[in-house]
């Protein structure tokens, strides 16, 4: 059974204080790993998709990386507007389902 | 220009009532989904439809019945609401349903009293 674990559950940073969020996964084979951002009262918003170990993607202050067992979302010099819950989701190649399994998210607060 | 829209945004109702949530996407996608997000933010798939056809029906009580009149719309009807149904329900869509990015609606916050 797929398992997606995100850590930490909550993270408080000062503006400009870089850090990383972790997403550990257990799948038979990885079809894809997704990162989403969810603001309070809103739906998840797509950030990145990663498909194979070693792959990296960047967007503004965010950089997502992938290994065979985990993904990191690195946040460089965060700003208060980066405060949100970050969700990780994985798709397994086994079985006929393309539905991703979501982790419980990391709630990030960036203080000015 | 809302890509995936849901109505209503908030729904407060009594136990035992029947209610519906509507979802529409203007992205031209073939596949639509319903997710339930509990109080601990865990997103769990409920249903998936591709071109109006039910593809995935996870372990969801029979009180929940999705309906897709066309590929741009996916509605969720809930009979005999229970306290445990209180959650945020998200509609989402993706191009083909074959593993690409899902686009989520703003959510419907359901509170059963």
Tab-separated table of C-alpha atoms in Angstrom:
chain	number	residue	atom	x	y	z
A	1	UNK	CA	0.000	0.000	0.000
A	2	UNK	CA	1.279	3.466	-0.841
A	3	UNK	CA	2.407	5.578	1.995
A	4	UNK	CA	3.293	9.247	1.935
A	5	UNK	CA	4.719	10.920	5.022
A	6	UNK	CA	5.449	14.621	5.212
A	7	UNK	CA	7.629	16.286	7.813
A	8	UNK	CA	7.611	18.420	9.748
A	9	UNK	CA	3.868	18.816	10.340
A	10	UNK	CA	4.383	22.504	11.014
A	11	UNK	CA	7.261	24.863	10.438
A	12	UNK	CA	7.743	28.441	11.542
A	13	UNK	CA	10.446	30.510	9.841
A	14	UNK	CA	11.615	34.062	9.985
A	15	UNK	CA	11.553	35.934	6.704
A	16	UNK	CA	14.762	35.104	4.865
A	17	UNK	CA	15.428	31.923	6.845
A	18	UNK	CA	15.818	29.112	4.295
A	19	UNK	CA	14.635	25.589	5.079
A	20	UNK	CA	13.389	22.340	3.539
A	21	UNK	CA	10.205	20.295	3.720
A	22	UNK	CA	10.369	16.527	3.377
A	23	UNK	CA	8.081	14.027	1.660
A	24	UNK	CA	8.964	10.351	2.176
A	25	UNK	CA	7.128	7.773	0.126
A	26	UNK	CA	6.774	4.037	-0.245
A	27	UNK	CA	5.475	2.787	-3.583
A	28	UNK	CA	5.947	-0.240	-5.804
A	29	UNK	CA	7.199	2.074	-8.518
A	30	UNK	CA	6.916	5.838	-8.815
A	31	UNK	CA	4.863	7.176	-11.700
A	32	UNK	CA	5.029	10.754	-10.494
A	33	UNK	CA	5.379	12.930	-7.402
A	34	UNK	CA	3.435	16.163	-7.113
A	35	UNK	CA	3.833	19.203	-4.876
A	36	UNK	CA	0.861	21.447	-4.218
A	37	UNK	CA	0.411	24.607	-2.197
A	38	UNK	CA	-2.834	25.108	-0.271
A	39	UNK	CA	-3.798	28.478	1.184
A	40	UNK	CA	-6.376	28.643	4.000
A	41	UNK	CA	-9.888	28.309	2.650
A	42	UNK	CA	-8.726	27.433	-0.857
A	43	UNK	CA	-8.084	24.382	-2.977
A	44	UNK	CA	-4.616	22.935	-3.598
A	45	UNK	CA	-2.640	24.747	-6.279
A	46	UNK	CA	-0.167	22.819	-8.409
A	47	UNK	CA	3.534	23.600	-7.999
A	48	UNK	CA	5.706	20.804	-9.456
A	49	UNK	CA	5.721	17.303	-10.859
A	50	UNK	CA	8.821	15.104	-10.557
A	51	UNK	CA	9.172	11.762	-12.315
A	52	UNK	CA	12.596	10.287	-11.687
A	53	UNK	CA	15.351	10.314	-9.079
A	54	UNK	CA	17.747	13.170	-9.562
A	55	UNK	CA	15.166	15.425	-11.145
A	56	UNK	CA	14.907	19.010	-9.876
A	57	UNK	CA	12.461	21.805	-10.615
A	58	UNK	CA	12.455	25.434	-9.540
A	59	UNK	CA	9.944	28.212	-9.300
A	60	UNK	CA	10.853	31.527	-7.706
A	61	UNK	CA	12.018	30.732	-4.147
A	62	UNK	CA	10.979	27.064	-4.343
A	63	UNK	CA	13.040	24.128	-5.533
A	64	UNK	CA	11.814	20.527	-5.534
A	65	UNK	CA	14.180	17.573	-5.652
A	66	UNK	CA	13.574	13.831	-5.844
A	67	UNK	CA	15.405	10.693	-4.729
A	68	UNK	CA	14.209	7.088	-4.809
A	69	UNK	CA	12.670	7.385	-1.369
A	70	UNK	CA	11.888	11.037	-0.759
A	71	UNK	CA	11.402	14.497	-2.144
A	72	UNK	CA	12.434	17.803	-0.678
A	73	UNK	CA	10.874	21.189	-1.185
A	74	UNK	CA	13.574	23.743	-0.517
A	75	UNK	CA	12.466	27.267	0.296
A	76	UNK	CA	15.153	29.903	-0.138
A	77	UNK	CA	14.831	33.254	1.646
A	78	UNK	CA	11.100	32.798	2.252
A	79	UNK	CA	8.684	35.699	2.450
A	80	UNK	CA	5.465	35.938	4.488
A	81	UNK	CA	3.461	35.290	1.316
A	82	UNK	CA	5.007	31.806	1.160
A	83	UNK	CA	2.973	30.898	4.246
A	84	UNK	CA	0.669	28.017	3.301
A	85	UNK	CA	0.256	24.271	3.658
A	86	UNK	CA	2.431	22.322	1.228
A	87	UNK	CA	1.064	18.974	0.095
A	88	UNK	CA	2.958	16.119	-1.492
A	89	UNK	CA	1.230	13.409	-3.536
A	90	UNK	CA	2.564	10.281	-5.249
A	91	UNK	CA	1.305	8.027	-8.021
A	92	UNK	CA	2.216	4.345	-8.075
A	93	UNK	CA	2.825	2.521	-11.357
A	94	UNK	CA	1.265	-0.661	-10.006
A	95	UNK	CA	-2.449	-1.233	-10.425
A	96	UNK	CA	-4.671	0.543	-12.888
A	97	UNK	CA	-5.311	3.625	-10.804
A	98	UNK	CA	-3.739	6.947	-11.654
A	99	UNK	CA	-5.077	8.552	-8.505
A	100	UNK	CA	-2.373	10.151	-6.365
A	101	UNK	CA	-2.029	9.443	-2.651
A	102	UNK	CA	-1.633	12.618	-0.642
A	103	UNK	CA	0.414	13.258	2.461
A	104	UNK	CA	-1.014	15.260	5.344
A	105	UNK	CA	0.975	18.338	4.447
A	106	UNK	CA	3.409	20.701	6.122
A	107	UNK	CA	1.958	23.930	7.447
A	108	UNK	CA	4.490	26.713	6.871
A	109	UNK	CA	4.322	30.090	8.568
A	110	UNK	CA	6.850	32.753	7.626
A	111	UNK	CA	7.078	35.644	10.050
A	112	UNK	CA	8.088	39.111	8.807
B	1	UNK	CA	-11.957	32.887	-15.594
B	2	UNK	CA	-12.347	30.309	-12.843
B	3	UNK	CA	-11.000	26.991	-14.083
B	4	UNK	CA	-12.770	24.700	-11.588
B	5	UNK	CA	-15.713	26.142	-9.697
B	6	UNK	CA	-17.885	24.690	-6.965
B	7	UNK	CA	-21.165	25.739	-5.389
B	8	UNK	CA	-21.984	26.326	-2.686
B	9	UNK	CA	-18.833	27.454	-0.879
B	10	UNK	CA	-20.395	26.822	2.520
B	11	UNK	CA	-23.131	24.394	3.477
B	12	UNK	CA	-24.560	24.126	6.985
B	13	UNK	CA	-27.333	21.595	7.454
B	14	UNK	CA	-29.014	19.278	9.920
B	15	UNK	CA	-28.323	15.606	10.307
B	16	UNK	CA	-30.581	13.494	8.111
B	17	UNK	CA	-30.979	16.095	5.374
B	18	UNK	CA	-30.083	15.570	1.698
B	19	UNK	CA	-27.796	18.049	-0.032
B	20	UNK	CA	-25.994	18.514	-3.343
B	21	UNK	CA	-22.706	20.118	-4.328
B	22	UNK	CA	-22.077	21.202	-7.911
B	23	UNK	CA	-18.802	21.375	-9.812
B	24	UNK	CA	-17.959	22.771	-13.205
B	25	UNK	CA	-14.671	22.974	-15.101
B	26	UNK	CA	-13.963	25.106	-18.162
B	27	UNK	CA	-10.558	23.594	-18.928
B	28	UNK	CA	-11.804	21.095	-21.486
B	29	UNK	CA	-10.582	18.214	-19.324
B	30	UNK	CA	-11.943	14.695	-19.706
B	31	UNK	CA	-11.610	13.580	-16.089
B	32	UNK	CA	-13.125	14.968	-12.906
B	33	UNK	CA	-12.776	13.941	-9.278
B	34	UNK	CA	-14.296	14.402	-5.853
B	35	UNK	CA	-12.002	14.500	-2.824
B	36	UNK	CA	-12.812	14.778	0.880
B	37	UNK	CA	-10.456	16.707	3.164
B	38	UNK	CA	-10.888	16.026	6.860
B	39	UNK	CA	-10.097	18.294	9.785
B	40	UNK	CA	-6.487	17.114	9.742
B	41	UNK	CA	-6.079	18.246	6.140
B	42	UNK	CA	-5.918	14.695	4.747
B	43	UNK	CA	-7.135	14.634	1.133
B	44	UNK	CA	-8.818	11.367	0.185
B	45	UNK	CA	-10.227	10.438	-3.221
B	46	UNK	CA	-13.922	9.584	-3.343
B	47	UNK	CA	-14.827	9.308	-7.035
B	48	UNK	CA	-13.347	9.771	-10.463
B	49	UNK	CA	-15.263	10.237	-13.718
B	50	UNK	CA	-13.896	10.159	-17.253
B	51	UNK	CA	-16.121	11.548	-19.985
B	52	UNK	CA	-19.227	11.103	-17.823
B	53	UNK	CA	-18.317	7.523	-16.941
B	54	UNK	CA	-17.533	6.427	-13.374
B	55	UNK	CA	-13.940	5.191	-13.234
B	56	UNK	CA	-13.109	5.058	-9.553
B	57	UNK	CA	-15.406	4.616	-6.596
B	58	UNK	CA	-13.422	4.341	-3.406
B	59	UNK	CA	-14.927	2.981	-0.230
B	60	UNK	CA	-17.607	5.604	0.120
B	61	UNK	CA	-21.046	5.045	1.709
B	62	UNK	CA	-23.929	4.558	-0.723
B	63	UNK	CA	-25.400	7.790	0.636
B	64	UNK	CA	-22.947	9.583	-1.648
B	65	UNK	CA	-23.967	9.553	-5.300
B	66	UNK	CA	-22.014	11.409	-7.964
B	67	UNK	CA	-23.616	12.431	-11.244
B	68	UNK	CA	-21.937	13.715	-14.377
B	69	UNK	CA	-24.413	15.206	-16.882
B	70	UNK	CA	-21.542	16.065	-19.244
B	71	UNK	CA	-17.765	16.011	-19.044
B	72	UNK	CA	-17.605	19.593	-17.772
B	73	UNK	CA	-19.840	18.948	-14.758
B	74	UNK	CA	-19.655	16.578	-11.811
B	75	UNK	CA	-22.171	16.905	-9.002
B	76	UNK	CA	-22.220	15.168	-5.642
B	77	UNK	CA	-25.468	14.314	-3.912
B	78	UNK	CA	-25.429	13.230	-0.300
B	79	UNK	CA	-28.428	11.541	1.315
B	80	UNK	CA	-29.183	11.288	5.026
B	81	UNK	CA	-26.278	13.442	6.125
B	82	UNK	CA	-24.356	12.349	9.221
B	83	UNK	CA	-22.129	14.275	11.612
B	84	UNK	CA	-19.078	12.485	10.226
B	85	UNK	CA	-19.758	13.898	6.770
B	86	UNK	CA	-18.596	17.312	7.980
B	87	UNK	CA	-15.494	18.120	5.957
B	88	UNK	CA	-14.300	20.136	3.005
B	89	UNK	CA	-15.165	18.583	-0.362
B	90	UNK	CA	-12.957	19.403	-3.322
B	91	UNK	CA	-13.698	18.898	-6.959
B	92	UNK	CA	-10.743	18.528	-9.320
B	93	UNK	CA	-10.119	17.861	-12.993
B	94	UNK	CA	-7.291	16.629	-15.157
B	95	UNK	CA	-6.788	16.405	-18.898
B	96	UNK	CA	-7.063	12.663	-19.458
B	97	UNK	CA	-6.963	11.058	-16.014
B	98	UNK	CA	-3.734	9.260	-16.894
B	99	UNK	CA	-1.504	10.738	-14.235
B	100	UNK	CA	-1.169	14.364	-15.195
B	101	UNK	CA	-1.671	17.401	-12.959
B	102	UNK	CA	-4.986	17.791	-11.198
B	103	UNK	CA	-6.597	21.224	-10.905
B	104	UNK	CA	-8.677	21.779	-7.808
B	105	UNK	CA	-11.750	23.868	-7.116
B	106	UNK	CA	-12.039	26.171	-4.085
B	107	UNK	CA	-13.823	23.595	-1.951
B	108	UNK	CA	-17.226	23.290	-0.297
B	109	UNK	CA	-17.194	23.457	3.479
B	110	UNK	CA	-19.922	21.162	4.781
B	111	UNK	CA	-20.983	21.301	8.404
B	112	UNK	CA	-23.582	18.832	9.619
B	113	UNK	CA	-25.228	19.742	12.914
